[in-house]
Short mmCIF file of C-alpha atoms in Angstrom, two decimals:
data_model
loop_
_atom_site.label_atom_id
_atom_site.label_comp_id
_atom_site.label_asym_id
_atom_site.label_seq_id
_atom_site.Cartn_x
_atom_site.Cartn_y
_atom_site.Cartn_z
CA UNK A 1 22.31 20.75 -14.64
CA UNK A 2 19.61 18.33 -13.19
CA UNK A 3 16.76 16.23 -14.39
CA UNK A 4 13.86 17.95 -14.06
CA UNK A 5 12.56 13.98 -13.98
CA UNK A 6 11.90 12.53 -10.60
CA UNK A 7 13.96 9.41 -9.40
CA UNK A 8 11.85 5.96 -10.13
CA UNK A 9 10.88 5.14 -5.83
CA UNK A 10 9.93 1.52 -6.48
CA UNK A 11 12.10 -0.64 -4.87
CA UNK A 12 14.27 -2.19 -7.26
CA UNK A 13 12.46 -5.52 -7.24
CA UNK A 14 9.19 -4.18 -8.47
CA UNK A 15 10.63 -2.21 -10.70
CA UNK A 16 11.89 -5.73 -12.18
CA UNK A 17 8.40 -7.12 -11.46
CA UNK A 18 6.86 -4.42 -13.42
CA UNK A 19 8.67 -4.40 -16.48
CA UNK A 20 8.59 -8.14 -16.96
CA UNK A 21 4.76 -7.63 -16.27
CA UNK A 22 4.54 -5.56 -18.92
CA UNK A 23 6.57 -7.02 -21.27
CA UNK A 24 3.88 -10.41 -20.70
CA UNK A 25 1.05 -8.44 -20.97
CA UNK A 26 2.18 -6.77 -24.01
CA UNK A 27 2.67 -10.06 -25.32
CA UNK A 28 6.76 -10.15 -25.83
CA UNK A 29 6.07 -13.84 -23.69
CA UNK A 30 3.75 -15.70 -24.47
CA UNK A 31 1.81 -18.93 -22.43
CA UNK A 32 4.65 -21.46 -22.22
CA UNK A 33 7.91 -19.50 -22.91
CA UNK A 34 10.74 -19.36 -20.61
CA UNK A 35 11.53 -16.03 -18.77
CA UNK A 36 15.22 -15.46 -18.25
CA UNK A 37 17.30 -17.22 -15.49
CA UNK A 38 17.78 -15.11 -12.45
CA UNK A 39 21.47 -14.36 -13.64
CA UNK A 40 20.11 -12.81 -16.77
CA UNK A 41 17.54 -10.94 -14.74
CA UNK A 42 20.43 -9.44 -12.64
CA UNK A 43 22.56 -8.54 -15.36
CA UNK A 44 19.98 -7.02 -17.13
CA UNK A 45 18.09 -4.88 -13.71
CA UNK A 46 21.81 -4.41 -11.91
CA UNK A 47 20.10 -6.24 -9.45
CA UNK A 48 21.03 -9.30 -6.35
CA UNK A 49 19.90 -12.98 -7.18
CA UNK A 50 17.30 -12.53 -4.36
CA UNK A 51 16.09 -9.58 -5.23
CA UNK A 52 15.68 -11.07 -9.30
CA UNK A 53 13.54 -14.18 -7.02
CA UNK A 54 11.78 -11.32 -5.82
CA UNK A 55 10.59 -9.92 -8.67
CA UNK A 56 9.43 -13.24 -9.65
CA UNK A 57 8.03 -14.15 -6.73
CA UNK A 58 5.49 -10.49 -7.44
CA UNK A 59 4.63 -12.31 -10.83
CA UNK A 60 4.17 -15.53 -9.93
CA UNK A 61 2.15 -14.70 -6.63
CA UNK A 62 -0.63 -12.37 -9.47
CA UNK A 63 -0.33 -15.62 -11.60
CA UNK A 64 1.29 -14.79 -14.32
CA UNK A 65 3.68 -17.36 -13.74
CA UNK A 66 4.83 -20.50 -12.36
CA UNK A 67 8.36 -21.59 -11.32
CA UNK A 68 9.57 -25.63 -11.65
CA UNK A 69 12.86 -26.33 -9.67
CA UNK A 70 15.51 -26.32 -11.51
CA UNK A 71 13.98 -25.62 -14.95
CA UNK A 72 13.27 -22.01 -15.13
CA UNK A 73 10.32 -19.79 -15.07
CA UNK A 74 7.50 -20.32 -17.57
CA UNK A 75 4.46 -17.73 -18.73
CA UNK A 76 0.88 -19.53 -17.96
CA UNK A 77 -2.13 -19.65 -20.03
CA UNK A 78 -3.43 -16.55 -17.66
CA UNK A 79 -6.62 -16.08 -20.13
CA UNK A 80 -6.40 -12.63 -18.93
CA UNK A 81 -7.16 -13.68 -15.37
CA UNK A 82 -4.05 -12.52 -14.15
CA UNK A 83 -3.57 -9.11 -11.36
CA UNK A 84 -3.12 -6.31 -13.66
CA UNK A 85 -1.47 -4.55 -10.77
CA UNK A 86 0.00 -1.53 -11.70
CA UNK A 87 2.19 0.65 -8.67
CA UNK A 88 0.41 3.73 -7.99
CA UNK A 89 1.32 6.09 -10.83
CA UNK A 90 -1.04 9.10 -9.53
CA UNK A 91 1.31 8.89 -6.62
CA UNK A 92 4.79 8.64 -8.79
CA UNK A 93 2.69 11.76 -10.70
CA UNK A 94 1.53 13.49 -7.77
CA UNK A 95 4.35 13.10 -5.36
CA UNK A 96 4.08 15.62 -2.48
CA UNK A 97 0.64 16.66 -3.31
CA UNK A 98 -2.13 15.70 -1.41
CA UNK A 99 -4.13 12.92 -3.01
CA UNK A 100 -7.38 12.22 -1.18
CA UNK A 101 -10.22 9.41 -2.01
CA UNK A 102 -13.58 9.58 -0.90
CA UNK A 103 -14.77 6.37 -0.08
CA UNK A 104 -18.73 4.65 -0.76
CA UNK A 105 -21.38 4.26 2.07
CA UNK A 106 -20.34 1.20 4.66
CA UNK A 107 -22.87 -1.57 4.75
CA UNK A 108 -24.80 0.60 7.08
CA UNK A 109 -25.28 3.17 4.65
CA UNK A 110 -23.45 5.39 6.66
CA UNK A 111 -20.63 8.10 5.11
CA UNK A 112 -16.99 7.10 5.54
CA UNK A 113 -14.07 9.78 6.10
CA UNK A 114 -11.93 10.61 2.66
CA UNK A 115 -8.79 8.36 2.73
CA UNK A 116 -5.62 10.43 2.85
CA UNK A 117 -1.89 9.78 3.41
CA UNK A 118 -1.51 6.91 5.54
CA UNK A 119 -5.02 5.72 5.16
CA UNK A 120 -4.53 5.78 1.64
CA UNK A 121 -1.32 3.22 2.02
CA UNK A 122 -2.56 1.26 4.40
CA UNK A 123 -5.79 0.54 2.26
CA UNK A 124 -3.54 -0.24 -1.16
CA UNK A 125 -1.45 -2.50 1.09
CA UNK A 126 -4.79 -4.26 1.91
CA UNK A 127 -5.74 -4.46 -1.21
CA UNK A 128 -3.07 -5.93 -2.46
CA UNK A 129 -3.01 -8.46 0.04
CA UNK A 130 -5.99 -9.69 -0.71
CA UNK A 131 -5.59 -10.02 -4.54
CA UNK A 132 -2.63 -12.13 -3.80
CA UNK A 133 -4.57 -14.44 -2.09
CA UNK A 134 -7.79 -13.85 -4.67
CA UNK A 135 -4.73 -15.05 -6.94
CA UNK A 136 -3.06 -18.19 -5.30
CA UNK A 137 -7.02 -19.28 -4.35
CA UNK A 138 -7.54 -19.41 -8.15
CA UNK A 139 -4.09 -20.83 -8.91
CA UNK A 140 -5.09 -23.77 -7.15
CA UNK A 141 -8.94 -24.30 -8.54
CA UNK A 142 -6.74 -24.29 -11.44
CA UNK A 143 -4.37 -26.82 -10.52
CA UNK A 144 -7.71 -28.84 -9.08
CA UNK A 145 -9.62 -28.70 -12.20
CA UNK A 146 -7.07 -29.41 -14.27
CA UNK A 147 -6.43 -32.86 -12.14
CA UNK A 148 -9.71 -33.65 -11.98
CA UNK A 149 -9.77 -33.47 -16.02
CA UNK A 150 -6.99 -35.63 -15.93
CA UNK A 151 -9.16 -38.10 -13.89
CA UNK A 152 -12.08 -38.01 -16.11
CA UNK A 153 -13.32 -41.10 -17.54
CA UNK A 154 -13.24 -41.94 -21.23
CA UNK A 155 -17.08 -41.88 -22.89
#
C-alpha cells in the first residue's frame, strides 16, 4: 500500500536550505556557532558536496550566514533581519488545484488581471530575486558600518 503523503518537490538543495533555516530560526544555532562542514551536510541530506554549497549558498545569500575560506560556516548576528523565506507551502498543499491571486491597483490606479499558474511563478521568482539582492545590499551596509565603527575616533 501507498502513502497517501505527497513526495517533498523541492529540489534537494532547498530542502537542505530549509531545514538548516529552520533549525537557525528556531534557535538550535545561534550568532557565532559553526554550521556543519559540507561532508556532514551530505551525510546527513544524502546529498553531493555542491549541492550541500548550495544549500548554503540559499542561507548565506538571505543573510543568515557568512562563509570564511577554509574555516567553516558561521550563524550572524541577523537581529531578525534575515529573509524568512519559506517555499510555497499553499502550493506543496494545493498541488494540482488552481491557486489564483488577485493583485492591488498599478500606480495608475488601474485593475490588474488575477495571477495564475505561470504568472504566479514567474512573480515568486521575481520576488525572490529581489530579496536576494534587498539581502546582499544590506549585508554590505553592514560590513560598511561596521568598518566605519572600526575607524571611529576615540573621545
Amino acid at each position: 500500500m501507498t502513502s497517501a503523503k505527497r513526495p517533498d518537490r523541492r529540489p534537494p538543495y532547498q530542502h537542505a536550505a530549509d531545514e538548516l533555516r529552520r533549525e537557525i530560526l528556531a534557535g538550535q544555532y545561534k550568532a557565532g556557532d559553526q554550521l556543519p562542514s559540507y561532508r556532514e551536510l551530505q551525510e546527513r541530506f544524502g546529498i553531493a558536496n555542491m549541492t550541500a554549497r548550495s544549500a548554503l549558498g540559499v542561507l548565506r545569500d538571505e543573510g543568515l550566514i557568512e562563509t570564511i575560506q577554509g574555516r567553516g560556516s558561521f550563524v550572524t548576528n541577523f537581529n531578525g533581519f534575515a529573509i524568512d523565506y519559506t517555499p510555497p507551502a499553499w502550493y506543496m498543499q494545493h498541488g494540482s488545484q488552481a491557486v489564483e491571486i488577485t493583485p492591488g491597483p498599478n500606480a495608475e490606479g488601474e485593475a490588474q488581471p488575477p495571477l495564475t499558474g505561470s504568472g504566479l511563478v514567474e512573480l515568486v521568482a521575481s520576488l525572490r530575486d529581489e530579496i536576494k539582492k534587498l539581502a546582499a545590499e544590506h549585508r554590505e551596509l553592514r560590513r560598511e558600518v561596521e568598518e566605519l565603527k572600526g575607524r571611529r575616533p576615540e573621545a
